[in-house]
CSV table of C-alpha atoms in Angstrom, one decimal:
chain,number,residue,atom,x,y,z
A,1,UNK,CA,-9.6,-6.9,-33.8
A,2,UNK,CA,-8.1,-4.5,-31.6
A,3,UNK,CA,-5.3,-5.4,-28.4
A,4,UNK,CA,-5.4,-4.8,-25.1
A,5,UNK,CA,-2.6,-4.3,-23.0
A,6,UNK,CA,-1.9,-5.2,-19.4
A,7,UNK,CA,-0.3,-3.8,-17.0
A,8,UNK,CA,0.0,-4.0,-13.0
A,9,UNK,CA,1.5,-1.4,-10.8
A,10,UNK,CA,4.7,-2.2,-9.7
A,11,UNK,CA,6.7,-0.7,-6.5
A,12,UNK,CA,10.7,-1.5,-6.2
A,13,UNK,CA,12.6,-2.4,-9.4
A,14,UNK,CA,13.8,-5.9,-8.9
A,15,UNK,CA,9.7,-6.5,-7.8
A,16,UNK,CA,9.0,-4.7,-11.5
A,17,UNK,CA,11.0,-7.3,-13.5
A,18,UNK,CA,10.7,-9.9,-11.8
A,19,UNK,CA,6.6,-10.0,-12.5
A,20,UNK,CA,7.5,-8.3,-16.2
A,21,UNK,CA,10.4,-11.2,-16.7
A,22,UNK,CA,8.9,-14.2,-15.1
A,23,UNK,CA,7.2,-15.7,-17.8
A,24,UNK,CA,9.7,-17.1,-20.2
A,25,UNK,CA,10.6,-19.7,-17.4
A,26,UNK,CA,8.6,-21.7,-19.9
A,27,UNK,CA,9.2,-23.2,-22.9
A,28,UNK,CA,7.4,-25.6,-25.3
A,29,UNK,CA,7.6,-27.1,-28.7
A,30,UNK,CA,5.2,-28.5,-30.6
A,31,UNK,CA,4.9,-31.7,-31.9
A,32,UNK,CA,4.0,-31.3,-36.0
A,33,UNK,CA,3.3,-34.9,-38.3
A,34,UNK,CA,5.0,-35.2,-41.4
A,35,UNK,CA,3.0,-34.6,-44.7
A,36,UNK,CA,3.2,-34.0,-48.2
A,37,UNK,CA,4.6,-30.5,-49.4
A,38,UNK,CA,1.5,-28.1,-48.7
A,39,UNK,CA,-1.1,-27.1,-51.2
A,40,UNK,CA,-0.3,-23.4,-51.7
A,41,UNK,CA,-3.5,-23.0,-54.2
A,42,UNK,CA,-5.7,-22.3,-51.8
A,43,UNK,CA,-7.2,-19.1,-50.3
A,44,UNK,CA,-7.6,-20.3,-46.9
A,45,UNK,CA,-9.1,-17.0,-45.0
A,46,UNK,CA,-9.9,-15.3,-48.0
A,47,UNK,CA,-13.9,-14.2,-48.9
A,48,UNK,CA,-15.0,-11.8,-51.4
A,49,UNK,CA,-14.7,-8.9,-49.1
A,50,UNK,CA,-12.4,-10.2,-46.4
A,51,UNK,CA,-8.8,-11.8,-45.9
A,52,UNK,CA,-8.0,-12.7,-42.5
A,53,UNK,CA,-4.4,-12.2,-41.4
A,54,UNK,CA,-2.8,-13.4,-37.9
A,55,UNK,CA,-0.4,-12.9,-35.6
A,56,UNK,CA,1.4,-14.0,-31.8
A,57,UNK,CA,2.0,-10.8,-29.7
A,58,UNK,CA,3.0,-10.3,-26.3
A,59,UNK,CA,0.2,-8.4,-24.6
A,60,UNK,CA,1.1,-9.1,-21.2
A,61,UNK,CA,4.0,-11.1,-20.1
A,62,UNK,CA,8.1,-9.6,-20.2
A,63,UNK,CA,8.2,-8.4,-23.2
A,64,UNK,CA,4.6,-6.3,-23.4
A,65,UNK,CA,6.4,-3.3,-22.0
A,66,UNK,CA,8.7,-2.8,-25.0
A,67,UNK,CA,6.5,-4.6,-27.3
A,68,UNK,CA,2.5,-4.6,-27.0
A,69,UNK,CA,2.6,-1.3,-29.0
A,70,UNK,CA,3.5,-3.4,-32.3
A,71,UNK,CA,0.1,-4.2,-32.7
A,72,UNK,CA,-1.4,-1.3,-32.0
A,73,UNK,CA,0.1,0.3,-34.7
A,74,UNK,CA,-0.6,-2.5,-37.3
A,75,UNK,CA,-3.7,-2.3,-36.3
A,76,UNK,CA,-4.4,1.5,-37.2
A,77,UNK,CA,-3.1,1.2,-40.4
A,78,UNK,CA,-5.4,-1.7,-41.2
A,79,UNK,CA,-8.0,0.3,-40.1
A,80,UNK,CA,-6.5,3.6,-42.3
A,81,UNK,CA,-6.7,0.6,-45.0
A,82,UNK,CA,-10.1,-0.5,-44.7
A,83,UNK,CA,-11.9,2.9,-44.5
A,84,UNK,CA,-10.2,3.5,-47.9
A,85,UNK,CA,-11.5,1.0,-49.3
A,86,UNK,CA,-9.4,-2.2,-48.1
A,87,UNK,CA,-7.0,-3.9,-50.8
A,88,UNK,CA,-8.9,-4.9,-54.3
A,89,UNK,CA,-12.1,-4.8,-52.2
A,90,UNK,CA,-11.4,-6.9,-49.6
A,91,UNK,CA,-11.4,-5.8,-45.4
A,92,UNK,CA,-7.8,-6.3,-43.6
A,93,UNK,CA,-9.7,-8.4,-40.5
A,94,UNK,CA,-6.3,-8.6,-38.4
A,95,UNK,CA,-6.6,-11.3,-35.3
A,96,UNK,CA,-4.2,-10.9,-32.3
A,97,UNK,CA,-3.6,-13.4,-29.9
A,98,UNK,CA,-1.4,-12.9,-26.4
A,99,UNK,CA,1.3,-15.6,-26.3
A,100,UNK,CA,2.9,-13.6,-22.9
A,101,UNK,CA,6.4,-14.1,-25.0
A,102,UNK,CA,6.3,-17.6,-23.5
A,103,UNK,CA,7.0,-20.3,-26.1
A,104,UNK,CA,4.3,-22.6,-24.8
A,105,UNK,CA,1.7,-20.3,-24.9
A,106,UNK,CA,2.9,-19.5,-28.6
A,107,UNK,CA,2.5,-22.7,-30.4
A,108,UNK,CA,-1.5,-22.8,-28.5
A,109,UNK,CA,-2.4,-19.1,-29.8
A,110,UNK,CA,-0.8,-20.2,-33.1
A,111,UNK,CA,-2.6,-23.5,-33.8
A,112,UNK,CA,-5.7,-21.5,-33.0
A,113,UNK,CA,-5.3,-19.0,-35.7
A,114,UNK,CA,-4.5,-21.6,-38.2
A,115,UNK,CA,-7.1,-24.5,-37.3
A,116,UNK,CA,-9.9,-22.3,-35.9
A,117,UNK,CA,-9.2,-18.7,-36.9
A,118,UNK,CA,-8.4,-20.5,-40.8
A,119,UNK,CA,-6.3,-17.3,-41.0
A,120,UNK,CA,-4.5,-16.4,-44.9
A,121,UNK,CA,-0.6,-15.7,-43.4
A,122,UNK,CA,0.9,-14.8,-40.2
A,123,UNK,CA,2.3,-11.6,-40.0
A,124,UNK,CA,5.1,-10.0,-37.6
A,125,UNK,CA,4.7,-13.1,-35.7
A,126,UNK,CA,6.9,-11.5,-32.4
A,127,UNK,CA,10.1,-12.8,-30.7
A,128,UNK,CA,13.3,-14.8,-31.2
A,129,UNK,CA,12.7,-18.2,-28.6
A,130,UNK,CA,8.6,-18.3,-29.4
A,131,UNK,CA,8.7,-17.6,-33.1
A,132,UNK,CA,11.2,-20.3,-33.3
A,133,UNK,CA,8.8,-22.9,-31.9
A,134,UNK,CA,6.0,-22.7,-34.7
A,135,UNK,CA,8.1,-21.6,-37.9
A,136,UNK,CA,8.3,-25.4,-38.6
A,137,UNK,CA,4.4,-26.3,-38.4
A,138,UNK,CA,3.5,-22.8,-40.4
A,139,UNK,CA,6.3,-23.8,-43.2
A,140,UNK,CA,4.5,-27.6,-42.8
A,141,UNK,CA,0.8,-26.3,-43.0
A,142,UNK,CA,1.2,-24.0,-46.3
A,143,UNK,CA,0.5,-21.3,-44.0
A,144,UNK,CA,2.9,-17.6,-45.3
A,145,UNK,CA,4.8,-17.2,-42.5
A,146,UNK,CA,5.6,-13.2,-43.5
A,147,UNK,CA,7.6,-10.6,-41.5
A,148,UNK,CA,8.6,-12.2,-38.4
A,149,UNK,CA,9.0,-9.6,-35.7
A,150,UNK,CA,12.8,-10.8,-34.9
A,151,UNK,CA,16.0,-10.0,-36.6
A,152,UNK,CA,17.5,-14.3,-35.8
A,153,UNK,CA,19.0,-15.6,-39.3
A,154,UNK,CA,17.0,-18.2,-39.0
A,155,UNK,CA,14.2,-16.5,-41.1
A,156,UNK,CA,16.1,-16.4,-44.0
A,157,UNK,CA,16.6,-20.1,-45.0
A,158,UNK,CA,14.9,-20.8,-47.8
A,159,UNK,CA,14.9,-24.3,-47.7
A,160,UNK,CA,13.9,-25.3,-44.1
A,161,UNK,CA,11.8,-22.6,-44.5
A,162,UNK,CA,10.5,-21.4,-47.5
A,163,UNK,CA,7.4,-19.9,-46.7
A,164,UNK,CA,8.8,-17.5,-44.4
A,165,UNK,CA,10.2,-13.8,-45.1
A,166,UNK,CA,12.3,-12.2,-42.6
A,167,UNK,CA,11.6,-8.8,-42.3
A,168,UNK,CA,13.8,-6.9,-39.3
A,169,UNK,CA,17.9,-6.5,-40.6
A,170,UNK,CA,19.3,-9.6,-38.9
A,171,UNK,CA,21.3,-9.3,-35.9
A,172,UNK,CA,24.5,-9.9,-37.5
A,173,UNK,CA,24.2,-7.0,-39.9
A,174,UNK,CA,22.8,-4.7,-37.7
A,175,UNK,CA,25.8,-5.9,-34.9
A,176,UNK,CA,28.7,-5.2,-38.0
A,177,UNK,CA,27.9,-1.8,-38.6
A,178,UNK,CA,27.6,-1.1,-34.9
A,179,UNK,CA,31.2,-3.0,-34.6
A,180,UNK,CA,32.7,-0.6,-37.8
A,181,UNK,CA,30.9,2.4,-36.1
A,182,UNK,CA,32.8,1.9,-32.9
A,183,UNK,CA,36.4,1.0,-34.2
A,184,UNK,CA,35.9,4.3,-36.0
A,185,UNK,CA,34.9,6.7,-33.7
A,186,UNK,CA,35.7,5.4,-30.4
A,187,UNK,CA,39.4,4.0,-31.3
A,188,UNK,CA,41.1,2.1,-28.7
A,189,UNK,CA,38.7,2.4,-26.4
A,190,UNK,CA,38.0,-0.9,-24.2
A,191,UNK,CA,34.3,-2.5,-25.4
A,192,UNK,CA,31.8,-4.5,-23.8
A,193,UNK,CA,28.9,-6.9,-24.7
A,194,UNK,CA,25.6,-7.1,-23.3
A,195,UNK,CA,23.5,-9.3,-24.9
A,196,UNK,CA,20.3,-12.0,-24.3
A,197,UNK,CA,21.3,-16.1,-23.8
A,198,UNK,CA,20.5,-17.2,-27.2
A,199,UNK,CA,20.4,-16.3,-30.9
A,200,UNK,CA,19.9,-12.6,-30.3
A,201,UNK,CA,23.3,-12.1,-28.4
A,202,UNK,CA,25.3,-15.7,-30.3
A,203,UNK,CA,24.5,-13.5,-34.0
A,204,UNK,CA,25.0,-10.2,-32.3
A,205,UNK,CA,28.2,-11.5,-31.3
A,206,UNK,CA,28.9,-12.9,-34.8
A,207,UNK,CA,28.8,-9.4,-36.4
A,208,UNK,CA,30.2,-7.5,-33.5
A,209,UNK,CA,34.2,-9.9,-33.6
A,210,UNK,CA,34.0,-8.9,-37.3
A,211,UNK,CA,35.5,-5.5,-36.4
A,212,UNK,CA,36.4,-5.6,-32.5
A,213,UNK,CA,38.8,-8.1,-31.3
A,214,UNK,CA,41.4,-6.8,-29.0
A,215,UNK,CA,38.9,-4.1,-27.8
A,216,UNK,CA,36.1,-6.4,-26.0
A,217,UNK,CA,37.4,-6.8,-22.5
A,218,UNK,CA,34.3,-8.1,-21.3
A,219,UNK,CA,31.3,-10.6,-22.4
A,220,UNK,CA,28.3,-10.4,-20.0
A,221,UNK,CA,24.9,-12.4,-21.0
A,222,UNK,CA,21.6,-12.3,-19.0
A,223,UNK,CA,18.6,-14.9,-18.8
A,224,UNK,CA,15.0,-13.2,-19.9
A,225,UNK,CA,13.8,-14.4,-16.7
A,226,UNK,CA,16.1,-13.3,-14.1
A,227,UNK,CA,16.1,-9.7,-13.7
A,228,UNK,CA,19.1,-8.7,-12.1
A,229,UNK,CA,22.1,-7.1,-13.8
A,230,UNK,CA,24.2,-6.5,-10.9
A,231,UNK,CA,27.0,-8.5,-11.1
A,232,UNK,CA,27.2,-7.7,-15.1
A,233,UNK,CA,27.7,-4.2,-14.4
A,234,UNK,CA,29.9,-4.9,-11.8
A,235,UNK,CA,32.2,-6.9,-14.3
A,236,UNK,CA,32.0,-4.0,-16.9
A,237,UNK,CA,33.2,-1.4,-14.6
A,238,UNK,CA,36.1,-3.8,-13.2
A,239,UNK,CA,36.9,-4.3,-16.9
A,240,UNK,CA,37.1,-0.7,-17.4
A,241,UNK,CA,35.0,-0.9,-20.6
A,242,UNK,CA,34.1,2.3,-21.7
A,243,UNK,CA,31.5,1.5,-24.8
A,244,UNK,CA,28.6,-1.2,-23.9
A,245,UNK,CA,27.1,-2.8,-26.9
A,246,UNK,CA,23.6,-3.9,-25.8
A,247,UNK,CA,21.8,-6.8,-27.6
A,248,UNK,CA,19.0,-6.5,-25.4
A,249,UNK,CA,14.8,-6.1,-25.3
A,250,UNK,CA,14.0,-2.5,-23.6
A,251,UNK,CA,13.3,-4.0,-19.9
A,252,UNK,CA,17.1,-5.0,-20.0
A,253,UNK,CA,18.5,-1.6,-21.3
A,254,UNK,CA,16.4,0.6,-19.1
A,255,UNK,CA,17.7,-2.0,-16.4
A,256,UNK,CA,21.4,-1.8,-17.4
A,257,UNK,CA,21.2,2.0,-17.3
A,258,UNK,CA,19.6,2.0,-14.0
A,259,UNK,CA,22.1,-0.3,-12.3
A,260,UNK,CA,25.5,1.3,-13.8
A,261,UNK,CA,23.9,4.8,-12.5
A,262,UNK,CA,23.8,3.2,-9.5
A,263,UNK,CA,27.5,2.4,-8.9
A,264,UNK,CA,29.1,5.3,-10.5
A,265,UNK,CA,29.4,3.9,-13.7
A,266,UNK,CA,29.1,5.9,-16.9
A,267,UNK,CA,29.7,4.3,-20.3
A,268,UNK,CA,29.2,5.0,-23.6
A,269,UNK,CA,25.8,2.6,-24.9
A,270,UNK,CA,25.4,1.5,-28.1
A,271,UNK,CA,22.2,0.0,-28.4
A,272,UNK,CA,20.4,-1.9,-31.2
A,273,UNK,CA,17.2,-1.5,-33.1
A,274,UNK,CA,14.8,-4.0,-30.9
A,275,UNK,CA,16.1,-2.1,-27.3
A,276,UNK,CA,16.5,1.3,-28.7
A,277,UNK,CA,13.3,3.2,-28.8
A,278,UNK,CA,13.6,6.3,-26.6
A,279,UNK,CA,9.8,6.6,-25.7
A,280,UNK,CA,9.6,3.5,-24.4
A,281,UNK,CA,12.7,3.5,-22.5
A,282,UNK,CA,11.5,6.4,-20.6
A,283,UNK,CA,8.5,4.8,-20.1
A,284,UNK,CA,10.5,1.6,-18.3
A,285,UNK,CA,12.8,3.8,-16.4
A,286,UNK,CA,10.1,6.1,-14.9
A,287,UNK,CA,7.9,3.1,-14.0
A,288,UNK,CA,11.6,1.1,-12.5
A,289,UNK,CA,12.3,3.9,-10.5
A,290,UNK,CA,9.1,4.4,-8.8
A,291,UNK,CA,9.3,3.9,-5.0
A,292,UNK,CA,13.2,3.5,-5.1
A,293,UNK,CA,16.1,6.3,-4.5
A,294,UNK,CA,16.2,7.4,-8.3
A,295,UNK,CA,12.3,8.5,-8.5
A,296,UNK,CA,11.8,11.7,-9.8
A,297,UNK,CA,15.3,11.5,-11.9
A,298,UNK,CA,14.5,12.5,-15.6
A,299,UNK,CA,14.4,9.3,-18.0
A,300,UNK,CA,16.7,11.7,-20.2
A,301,UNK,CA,19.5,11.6,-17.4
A,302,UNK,CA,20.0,8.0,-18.2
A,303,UNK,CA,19.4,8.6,-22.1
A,304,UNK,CA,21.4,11.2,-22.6
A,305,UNK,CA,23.9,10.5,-25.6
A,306,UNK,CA,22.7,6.7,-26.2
A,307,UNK,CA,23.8,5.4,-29.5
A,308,UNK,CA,21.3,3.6,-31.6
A,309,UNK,CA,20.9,1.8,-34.3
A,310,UNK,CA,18.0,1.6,-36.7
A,311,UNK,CA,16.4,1.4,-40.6
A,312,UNK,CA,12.7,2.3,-40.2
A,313,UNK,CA,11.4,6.4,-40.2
A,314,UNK,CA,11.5,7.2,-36.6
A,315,UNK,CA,9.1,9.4,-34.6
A,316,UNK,CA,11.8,12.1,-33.7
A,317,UNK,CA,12.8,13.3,-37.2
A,318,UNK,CA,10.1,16.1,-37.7
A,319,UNK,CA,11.2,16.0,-41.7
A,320,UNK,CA,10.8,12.3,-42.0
A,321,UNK,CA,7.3,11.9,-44.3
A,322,UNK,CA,7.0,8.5,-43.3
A,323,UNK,CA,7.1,9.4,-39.6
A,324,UNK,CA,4.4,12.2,-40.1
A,325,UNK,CA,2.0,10.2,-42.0
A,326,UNK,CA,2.1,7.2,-39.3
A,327,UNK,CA,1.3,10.2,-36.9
A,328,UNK,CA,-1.8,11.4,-38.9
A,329,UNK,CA,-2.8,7.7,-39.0
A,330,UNK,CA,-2.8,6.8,-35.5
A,331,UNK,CA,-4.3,10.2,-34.1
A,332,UNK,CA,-7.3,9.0,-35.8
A,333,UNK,CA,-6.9,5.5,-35.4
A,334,UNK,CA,-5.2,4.8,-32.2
A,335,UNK,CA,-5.9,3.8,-28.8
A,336,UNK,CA,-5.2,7.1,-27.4
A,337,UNK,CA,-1.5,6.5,-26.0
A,338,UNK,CA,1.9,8.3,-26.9
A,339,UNK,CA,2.8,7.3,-30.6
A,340,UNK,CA,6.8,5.9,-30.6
A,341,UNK,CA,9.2,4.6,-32.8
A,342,UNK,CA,7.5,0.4,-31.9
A,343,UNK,CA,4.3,1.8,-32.9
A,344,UNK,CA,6.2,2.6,-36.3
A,345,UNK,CA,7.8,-0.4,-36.3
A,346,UNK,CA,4.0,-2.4,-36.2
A,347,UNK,CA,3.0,0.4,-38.8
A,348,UNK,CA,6.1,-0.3,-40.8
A,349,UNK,CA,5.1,-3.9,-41.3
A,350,UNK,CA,1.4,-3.3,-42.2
A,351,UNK,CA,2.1,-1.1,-45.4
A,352,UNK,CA,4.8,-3.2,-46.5
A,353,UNK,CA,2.3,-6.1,-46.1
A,354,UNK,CA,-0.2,-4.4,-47.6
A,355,UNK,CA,2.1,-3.7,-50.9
A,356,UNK,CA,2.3,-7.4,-51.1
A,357,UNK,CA,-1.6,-7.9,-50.6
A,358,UNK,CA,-1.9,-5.5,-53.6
A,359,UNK,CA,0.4,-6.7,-56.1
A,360,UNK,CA,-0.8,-10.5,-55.7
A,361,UNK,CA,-3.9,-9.2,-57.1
A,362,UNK,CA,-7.7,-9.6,-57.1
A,363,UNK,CA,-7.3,-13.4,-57.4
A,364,UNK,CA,-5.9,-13.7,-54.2
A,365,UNK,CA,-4.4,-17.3,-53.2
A,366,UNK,CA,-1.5,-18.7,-50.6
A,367,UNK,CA,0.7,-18.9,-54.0
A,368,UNK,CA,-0.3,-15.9,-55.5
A,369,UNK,CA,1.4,-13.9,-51.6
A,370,UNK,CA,4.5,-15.6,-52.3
A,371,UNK,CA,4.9,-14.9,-56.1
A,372,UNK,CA,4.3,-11.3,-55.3
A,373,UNK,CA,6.6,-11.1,-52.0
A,374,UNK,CA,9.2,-12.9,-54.4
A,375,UNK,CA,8.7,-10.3,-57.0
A,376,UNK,CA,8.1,-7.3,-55.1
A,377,UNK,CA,10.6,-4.2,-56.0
A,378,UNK,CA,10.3,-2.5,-52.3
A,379,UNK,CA,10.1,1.5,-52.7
A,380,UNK,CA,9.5,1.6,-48.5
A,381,UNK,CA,9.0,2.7,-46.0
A,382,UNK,CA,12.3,1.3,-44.6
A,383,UNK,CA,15.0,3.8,-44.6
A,384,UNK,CA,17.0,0.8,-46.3
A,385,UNK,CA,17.1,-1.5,-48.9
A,386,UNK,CA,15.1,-4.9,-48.5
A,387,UNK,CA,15.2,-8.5,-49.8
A,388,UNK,CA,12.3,-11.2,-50.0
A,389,UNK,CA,13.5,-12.2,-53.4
A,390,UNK,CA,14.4,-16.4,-54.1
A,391,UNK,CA,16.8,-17.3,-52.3
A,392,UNK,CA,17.0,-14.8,-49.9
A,393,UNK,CA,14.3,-13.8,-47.3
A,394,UNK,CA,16.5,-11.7,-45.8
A,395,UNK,CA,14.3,-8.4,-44.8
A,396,UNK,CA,16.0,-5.1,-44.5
A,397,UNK,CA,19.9,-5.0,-45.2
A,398,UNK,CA,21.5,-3.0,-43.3
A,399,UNK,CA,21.1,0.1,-40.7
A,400,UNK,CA,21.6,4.2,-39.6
A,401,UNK,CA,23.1,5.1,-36.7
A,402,UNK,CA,21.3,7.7,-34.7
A,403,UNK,CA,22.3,9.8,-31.2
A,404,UNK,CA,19.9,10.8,-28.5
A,405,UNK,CA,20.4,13.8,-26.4
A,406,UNK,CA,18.4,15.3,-23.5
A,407,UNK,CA,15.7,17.5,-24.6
A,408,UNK,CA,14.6,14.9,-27.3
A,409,UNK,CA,16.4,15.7,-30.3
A,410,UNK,CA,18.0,12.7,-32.0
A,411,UNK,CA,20.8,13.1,-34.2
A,412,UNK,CA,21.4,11.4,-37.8
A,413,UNK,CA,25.4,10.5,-36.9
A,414,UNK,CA,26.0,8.0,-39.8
A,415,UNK,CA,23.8,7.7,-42.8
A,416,UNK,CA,22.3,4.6,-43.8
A,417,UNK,CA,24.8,1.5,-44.8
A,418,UNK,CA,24.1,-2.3,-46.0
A,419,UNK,CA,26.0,-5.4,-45.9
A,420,UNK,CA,26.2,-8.8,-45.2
A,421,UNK,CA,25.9,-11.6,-42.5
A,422,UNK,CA,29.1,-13.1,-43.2
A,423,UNK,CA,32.9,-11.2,-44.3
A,424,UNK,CA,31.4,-8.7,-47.1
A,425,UNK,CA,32.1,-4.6,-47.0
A,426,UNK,CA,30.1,-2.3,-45.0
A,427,UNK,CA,28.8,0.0,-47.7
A,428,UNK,CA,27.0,3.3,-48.0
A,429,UNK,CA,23.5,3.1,-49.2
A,430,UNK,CA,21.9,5.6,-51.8
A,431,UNK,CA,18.6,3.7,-51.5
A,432,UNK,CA,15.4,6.5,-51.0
A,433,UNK,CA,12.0,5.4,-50.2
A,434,UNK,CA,9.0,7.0,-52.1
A,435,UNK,CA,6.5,8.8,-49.5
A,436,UNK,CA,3.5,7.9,-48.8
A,437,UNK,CA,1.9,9.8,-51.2
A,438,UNK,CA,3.9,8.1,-53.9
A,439,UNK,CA,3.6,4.1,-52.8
A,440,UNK,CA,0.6,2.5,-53.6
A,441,UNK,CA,-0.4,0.1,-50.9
A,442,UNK,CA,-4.5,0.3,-50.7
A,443,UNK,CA,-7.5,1.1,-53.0
């Protein structure tokens, strides 16, 4: 099943977010009946030549700009999968549903897939506030809750949770490295934080005071449905901070850049892995510029030198393998639009997902996933070492730091490094993935 995205023409900025931001006004949570632990022995959405995986995307709504492209890219791998043969015979059939990022609308699309769809496991279910609202009744319902498209800690608790496998590097060690990058190479220098009302900007936060303290002069937050960071850049350049650290989705970055352009302000931005794709960034700031006084400004006027942190093969590095195979892949499987580093980040998941379809084996069962994603010794494609092993679901461990600069080039600046969510070291990683001619992931 292939998505569709949405999109409506927009004129003036604030008219662009506020139809792209309006939609998580809502919220919702659903109401789940206790039962006995679940049957895991089952092979619920499983057939002889067919397993039938789910997932909750944002197709339209605030966060199908930065986001949509997810499952696109999942979706062409599958489809690379399938026309190879599928996994021990059996036909990825991959259903998406549109929950608009709104939490409501998640726990309806998510109910469907696992009363009427019957699907196996949801995968890369996407989003912080709407993921949050149905990890409970998947958990409940014996249903693998595997990969959720989020970085919140709250994925890895194994047991309130123990069906589902976090899969992005939490916030909190993605937000320590950013913290140890800055004290080392911008020393002194006053720091800011930009980051979304709730467990995205309270864990970025978390890592971030590990390793700046006296530096952070300012603390801004912004709502997902109000789209105006006026009065936040307007603190930051009163504070005089000179490094922003922005815990944001891509609307809010491109809008952050847009607004401190427009009163002068030039800071240094360090960015983290869900708001830091370059393609689609350019994509948001040509379409919130249309019709206002910065139209026709290059997208790399605003991008130039942005500091970015990430831990998945990325579309710029022309000797990554990884990054060339996903390109091959979606050329031929696609839907025809520009390939970027959230495509990769959709594909990322599928092959991972795929090496745990494989290694459950022929007899494939709910228990059989979990034994295998509890087992699995993860060769990549990551650029970093990952965990799904008992007791801790924790996804990739840590993150490279990467520098954009006009013209498209992005620079490695600092190699990948792991750690942990609490006080542990920062510490060089010598992990290498194998390429994708060496990983076995399909028939």
């Amino acid at each position: 099943m292939r998505t569709t995205t949405i999109t409506a023409r927009r004129g003036t900025l604030a008219a662009a977010l506020a139809l792209t931001l309006a939609a998580t006004a809502c919220t919702g949570a659903g109401e789940v009946a206790e039962q006995d632990g679940p049957d895991l022995s089952v092979s619920t959405g499983v057939t002889d030549d067919a397993v039938v995986i789910g997932t909750h995307q944002p197709l339209t709504g605030p966060a199908a700009a930065g986001y949509a492209s997810i499952s696109r890219g999942t979706a062409a791998v599958f489809d690379h999968i399938n026309e190879q043969g599928g996994i021990h015979g059996r036909q990825i059939d991959y259903r998406v549903e549109d929950d608009g990022y709104d939490p409501a609308r998640t726990i309806d699309v998510t109910r469907k897939l696992v009363i009427e769809d019957e699907i196996f496991a949801m995968l890369g279910g996407l989003g912080t506030p709407t993921h949050g609202g149905v990890v409970d009744y998947l958990n409940e319902e014996g249903v693998p809750d595997v990969f959720p498209a989020s970085g919140a800690l709250a994925w890895n608790n194994t047991e309130e949770h123990p069906l589902t496998y976090g899969w992005q590097v939490d916030y909190t060690k993605e937000a320590k490295i950013q913290g140890e990058y800055i004290t080392e190479n911008f020393p002194d220098q006053a720091v800011g934080y930009l980051y979304q009302n709730d467990d995205v900007g309270e864990n970025s936060q978390e890592g971030l005071d590990q390793y700046l303290t006296d530096e952070v002069v300012a603390r801004e937050h912004y709502e997902s449905e109000a789209p105006d960071l006026s009065s936040q850049m307007a603190e930051f350049k009163r504070s005089e901070a000179e490094v922003i650290v922005c815990s944001c989705i891509p609307a809010f970055v491109a809008l952050g850049m847009l607004e401190a352009a427009s009163i002068d302000y030039q800071p240094q931005w360090v960015v983290s892995s869900i708001g830091g794709d370059t393609a689609t960034l350019q994509g948001l700031l040509a379409q919130f510029t249309k019709d206002t006084d910065a139209e026709g400004v290059p997208a790399d006027a605003f991008l130039d030198g942005l500091i970015i942190t990430g831990y998945m093969p990325r579309v710029e590095d022309p000797d990554d393998e990884w990054a060339a195979f996903f390109a091959d892949i979606y050329e031929e499987y696609g839907e025809g639009d520009t390939l970027t580093n959230t495509h990769l980040y959709g594909m990322t998941q599928a092959v991972m997902f795929a090496q745990v379809l494989m290694s459950a084996g022929p007899d494939l069962t709910r228990q059989a996933l979990i034994d295998a994603l509890e087992a699995q010794e993860w060769q990549g494609p990551g650029a970093v070492p990952f965990s799904s092993s008992d007791g801790d679901h924790g996804g990739h461990q840590g993150a490279y730091v990467v520098q954009y600069n006009e013209g498209g080039e992005t620079e490695m600046i600092q190699g990948a490094r792991v750690t942990d969510r609490d006080g542990g070291l920062i510490e060089e990683s010598d992990y290498e993935p194998l390429s994708p001619e060496e990983l076995v992931f399909h028939d």
